GROMACS .gro file of C-alpha atoms in nm:
model
  167
    1UNK     CA    1  -9.074   5.064   0.866
    2UNK     CA    2  -8.785   5.225   0.680
    3UNK     CA    3  -8.561   5.234   0.987
    4UNK     CA    4  -8.630   4.864   1.054
    5UNK     CA    5  -8.534   4.785   0.694
    6UNK     CA    6  -8.210   4.988   0.731
    7UNK     CA    7  -8.134   4.807   1.055
    8UNK     CA    8  -8.183   4.466   0.889
    9UNK     CA    9  -7.961   4.563   0.592
   10UNK     CA   10  -7.687   4.692   0.824
   11UNK     CA   11  -7.712   4.381   1.040
   12UNK     CA   12  -7.691   4.157   0.730
   13UNK     CA   13  -7.380   4.340   0.607
   14UNK     CA   14  -7.210   4.303   0.946
   15UNK     CA   15  -7.288   3.930   0.953
   16UNK     CA   16  -7.159   3.885   0.596
   17UNK     CA   17  -6.831   4.068   0.670
   18UNK     CA   18  -6.783   3.870   0.991
   19UNK     CA   19  -6.842   3.540   0.813
   20UNK     CA   20  -6.628   3.639   0.514
   21UNK     CA   21  -6.341   3.736   0.743
   22UNK     CA   22  -6.364   3.406   0.930
   23UNK     CA   23  -6.367   3.208   0.606
   24UNK     CA   24  -6.073   3.396   0.460
   25UNK     CA   25  -6.278   3.568   0.190
   26UNK     CA   26  -6.152   3.909   0.301
   27UNK     CA   27  -5.778   3.927   0.241
   28UNK     CA   28  -5.568   4.049   0.533
   29UNK     CA   29  -5.339   4.347   0.473
   30UNK     CA   30  -5.003   4.239   0.336
   31UNK     CA   31  -4.691   4.337   0.522
   32UNK     CA   32  -4.435   4.555   0.349
   33UNK     CA   33  -4.093   4.389   0.324
   34UNK     CA   34  -3.773   4.590   0.297
   35UNK     CA   35  -3.422   4.455   0.240
   36UNK     CA   36  -3.110   4.636   0.358
   37UNK     CA   37  -2.736   4.603   0.322
   38UNK     CA   38  -2.414   4.747   0.465
   39UNK     CA   39  -2.050   4.702   0.362
   40UNK     CA   40  -1.758   4.802   0.580
   41UNK     CA   41  -1.423   4.938   0.466
   42UNK     CA   42  -1.250   4.603   0.532
   43UNK     CA   43  -1.508   4.419   0.320
   44UNK     CA   44  -1.731   4.262   0.587
   45UNK     CA   45  -2.099   4.306   0.507
   46UNK     CA   46  -2.449   4.271   0.643
   47UNK     CA   47  -2.768   4.191   0.457
   48UNK     CA   48  -3.113   4.169   0.603
   49UNK     CA   49  -3.487   4.188   0.564
   50UNK     CA   50  -3.758   4.339   0.780
   51UNK     CA   51  -4.134   4.363   0.747
   52UNK     CA   52  -4.406   4.582   0.891
   53UNK     CA   53  -4.780   4.633   0.848
   54UNK     CA   54  -4.831   4.957   0.647
   55UNK     CA   55  -5.167   5.058   0.800
   56UNK     CA   56  -5.012   5.070   1.149
   57UNK     CA   57  -4.689   5.248   1.061
   58UNK     CA   58  -4.612   5.583   1.229
   59UNK     CA   59  -4.401   5.863   1.080
   60UNK     CA   60  -4.084   5.691   1.209
   61UNK     CA   61  -4.062   5.322   1.298
   62UNK     CA   62  -3.864   5.315   1.621
   63UNK     CA   63  -3.792   4.992   1.808
   64UNK     CA   64  -3.565   4.935   2.106
   65UNK     CA   65  -3.505   4.644   2.343
   66UNK     CA   66  -3.658   4.300   2.386
   67UNK     CA   67  -4.030   4.226   2.383
   68UNK     CA   68  -4.334   4.314   2.173
   69UNK     CA   69  -4.247   4.559   1.897
   70UNK     CA   70  -4.446   4.869   1.807
   71UNK     CA   71  -4.457   4.807   1.431
   72UNK     CA   72  -4.201   4.553   1.305
   73UNK     CA   73  -4.326   4.202   1.234
   74UNK     CA   74  -3.986   4.052   1.150
   75UNK     CA   75  -3.621   4.144   1.109
   76UNK     CA   76  -3.339   3.908   1.019
   77UNK     CA   77  -2.976   4.003   0.951
   78UNK     CA   78  -2.684   3.796   0.820
   79UNK     CA   79  -2.319   3.898   0.839
   80UNK     CA   80  -2.054   3.796   0.583
   81UNK     CA   81  -1.674   3.784   0.567
   82UNK     CA   82  -1.494   3.983   0.296
   83UNK     CA   83  -1.491   3.664   0.084
   84UNK     CA   84  -1.872   3.639   0.112
   85UNK     CA   85  -1.894   3.349   0.359
   86UNK     CA   86  -2.179   3.386   0.609
   87UNK     CA   87  -2.056   3.420   0.968
   88UNK     CA   88  -2.381   3.473   1.158
   89UNK     CA   89  -2.755   3.505   1.109
   90UNK     CA   90  -2.981   3.658   1.371
   91UNK     CA   91  -3.360   3.674   1.392
   92UNK     CA   92  -3.384   4.004   1.580
   93UNK     CA   93  -3.765   4.026   1.546
   94UNK     CA   94  -3.989   3.720   1.516
   95UNK     CA   95  -4.370   3.750   1.489
   96UNK     CA   96  -4.365   4.104   1.629
   97UNK     CA   97  -4.135   4.025   1.923
   98UNK     CA   98  -3.780   4.163   1.948
   99UNK     CA   99  -3.539   3.896   2.072
  100UNK     CA  100  -3.244   4.097   2.206
  101UNK     CA  101  -3.211   4.339   2.496
  102UNK     CA  102  -2.974   4.563   2.297
  103UNK     CA  103  -3.179   4.556   1.975
  104UNK     CA  104  -3.234   4.903   1.828
  105UNK     CA  105  -3.378   5.003   1.490
  106UNK     CA  106  -3.523   5.318   1.330
  107UNK     CA  107  -3.680   5.347   0.985
  108UNK     CA  108  -3.846   5.629   0.793
  109UNK     CA  109  -4.122   5.467   0.582
  110UNK     CA  110  -4.173   5.786   0.379
  111UNK     CA  111  -3.813   5.801   0.253
  112UNK     CA  112  -3.762   5.422   0.285
  113UNK     CA  113  -3.436   5.487   0.474
  114UNK     CA  114  -3.294   5.339   0.793
  115UNK     CA  115  -3.213   5.634   1.020
  116UNK     CA  116  -3.070   5.710   1.363
  117UNK     CA  117  -2.924   5.449   1.596
  118UNK     CA  118  -2.912   5.079   1.515
  119UNK     CA  119  -2.797   4.772   1.703
  120UNK     CA  120  -2.857   4.460   1.494
  121UNK     CA  121  -2.737   4.103   1.530
  122UNK     CA  122  -2.620   3.907   1.831
  123UNK     CA  123  -2.522   4.014   2.179
  124UNK     CA  124  -2.366   3.710   2.344
  125UNK     CA  125  -2.014   3.565   2.350
  126UNK     CA  126  -1.918   3.433   2.006
  127UNK     CA  127  -2.170   3.654   1.826
  128UNK     CA  128  -2.146   3.953   1.590
  129UNK     CA  129  -2.346   4.275   1.575
  130UNK     CA  130  -2.367   4.602   1.382
  131UNK     CA  131  -2.402   4.912   1.597
  132UNK     CA  132  -2.388   5.287   1.561
  133UNK     CA  133  -2.565   5.584   1.412
  134UNK     CA  134  -2.662   5.578   1.045
  135UNK     CA  135  -2.487   5.852   0.844
  136UNK     CA  136  -2.238   5.903   1.128
  137UNK     CA  137  -2.054   5.588   1.235
  138UNK     CA  138  -2.146   5.221   1.200
  139UNK     CA  139  -1.917   4.947   1.329
  140UNK     CA  140  -1.927   4.568   1.312
  141UNK     CA  141  -1.835   4.411   1.645
  142UNK     CA  142  -1.732   4.060   1.744
  143UNK     CA  143  -1.783   3.938   2.101
  144UNK     CA  144  -1.517   3.687   2.206
  145UNK     CA  145  -1.576   3.398   2.449
  146UNK     CA  146  -1.478   3.609   2.750
  147UNK     CA  147  -1.732   3.877   2.651
  148UNK     CA  148  -1.474   4.126   2.520
  149UNK     CA  149  -1.606   4.326   2.224
  150UNK     CA  150  -1.379   4.429   1.940
  151UNK     CA  151  -1.445   4.617   1.619
  152UNK     CA  152  -1.377   4.398   1.315
  153UNK     CA  153  -1.492   4.651   1.055
  154UNK     CA  154  -1.636   5.000   1.030
  155UNK     CA  155  -1.734   5.249   0.770
  156UNK     CA  156  -1.991   5.294   0.503
  157UNK     CA  157  -2.206   5.476   0.747
  158UNK     CA  158  -2.529   5.413   0.560
  159UNK     CA  159  -2.761   5.116   0.558
  160UNK     CA  160  -2.909   5.104   0.209
  161UNK     CA  161  -3.275   4.996   0.219
  162UNK     CA  162  -3.479   4.860  -0.073
  163UNK     CA  163  -3.853   4.793  -0.063
  164UNK     CA  164  -3.940   4.446  -0.193
  165UNK     CA  165  -4.208   4.423  -0.459
  166UNK     CA  166  -4.463   4.145  -0.408
  167UNK     CA  167  -4.514   3.915  -0.704
   0.00000   0.00000   0.00000
């Protein structure tokens, strides 16, 4: 009799949790959002935001290439002229899908630092992107209409990251 009672209690709990989840009574885990920024020696800059789901995060978040990401839910980056005018905004990751073939991003969630190789922004003629190795050499490139890539700024070899606090 006791085991039947335990079975009924367990079954009731499972049904309640299933119904509560379907009705939105159980809150989904909130993604962690981190902002980042970079400023080159000539004054060009990049600012961006990315988000990931903390329960699924490995020791190092490492993403490369187009398609479904391992951890990132979103990543957007905007580039600015030395006077602060925006010159390009790119949604590199949308709903857990990386948009560019050359996209590359590495993040250490423990230290909250962007690490290793990055390739953020555009990749087609007329677009801009930031590429290199954090703490070694980062360069901002412009791709002209013929597809020729030229460096328009470099330096400040770090991408400063700041975790956003939910309100």
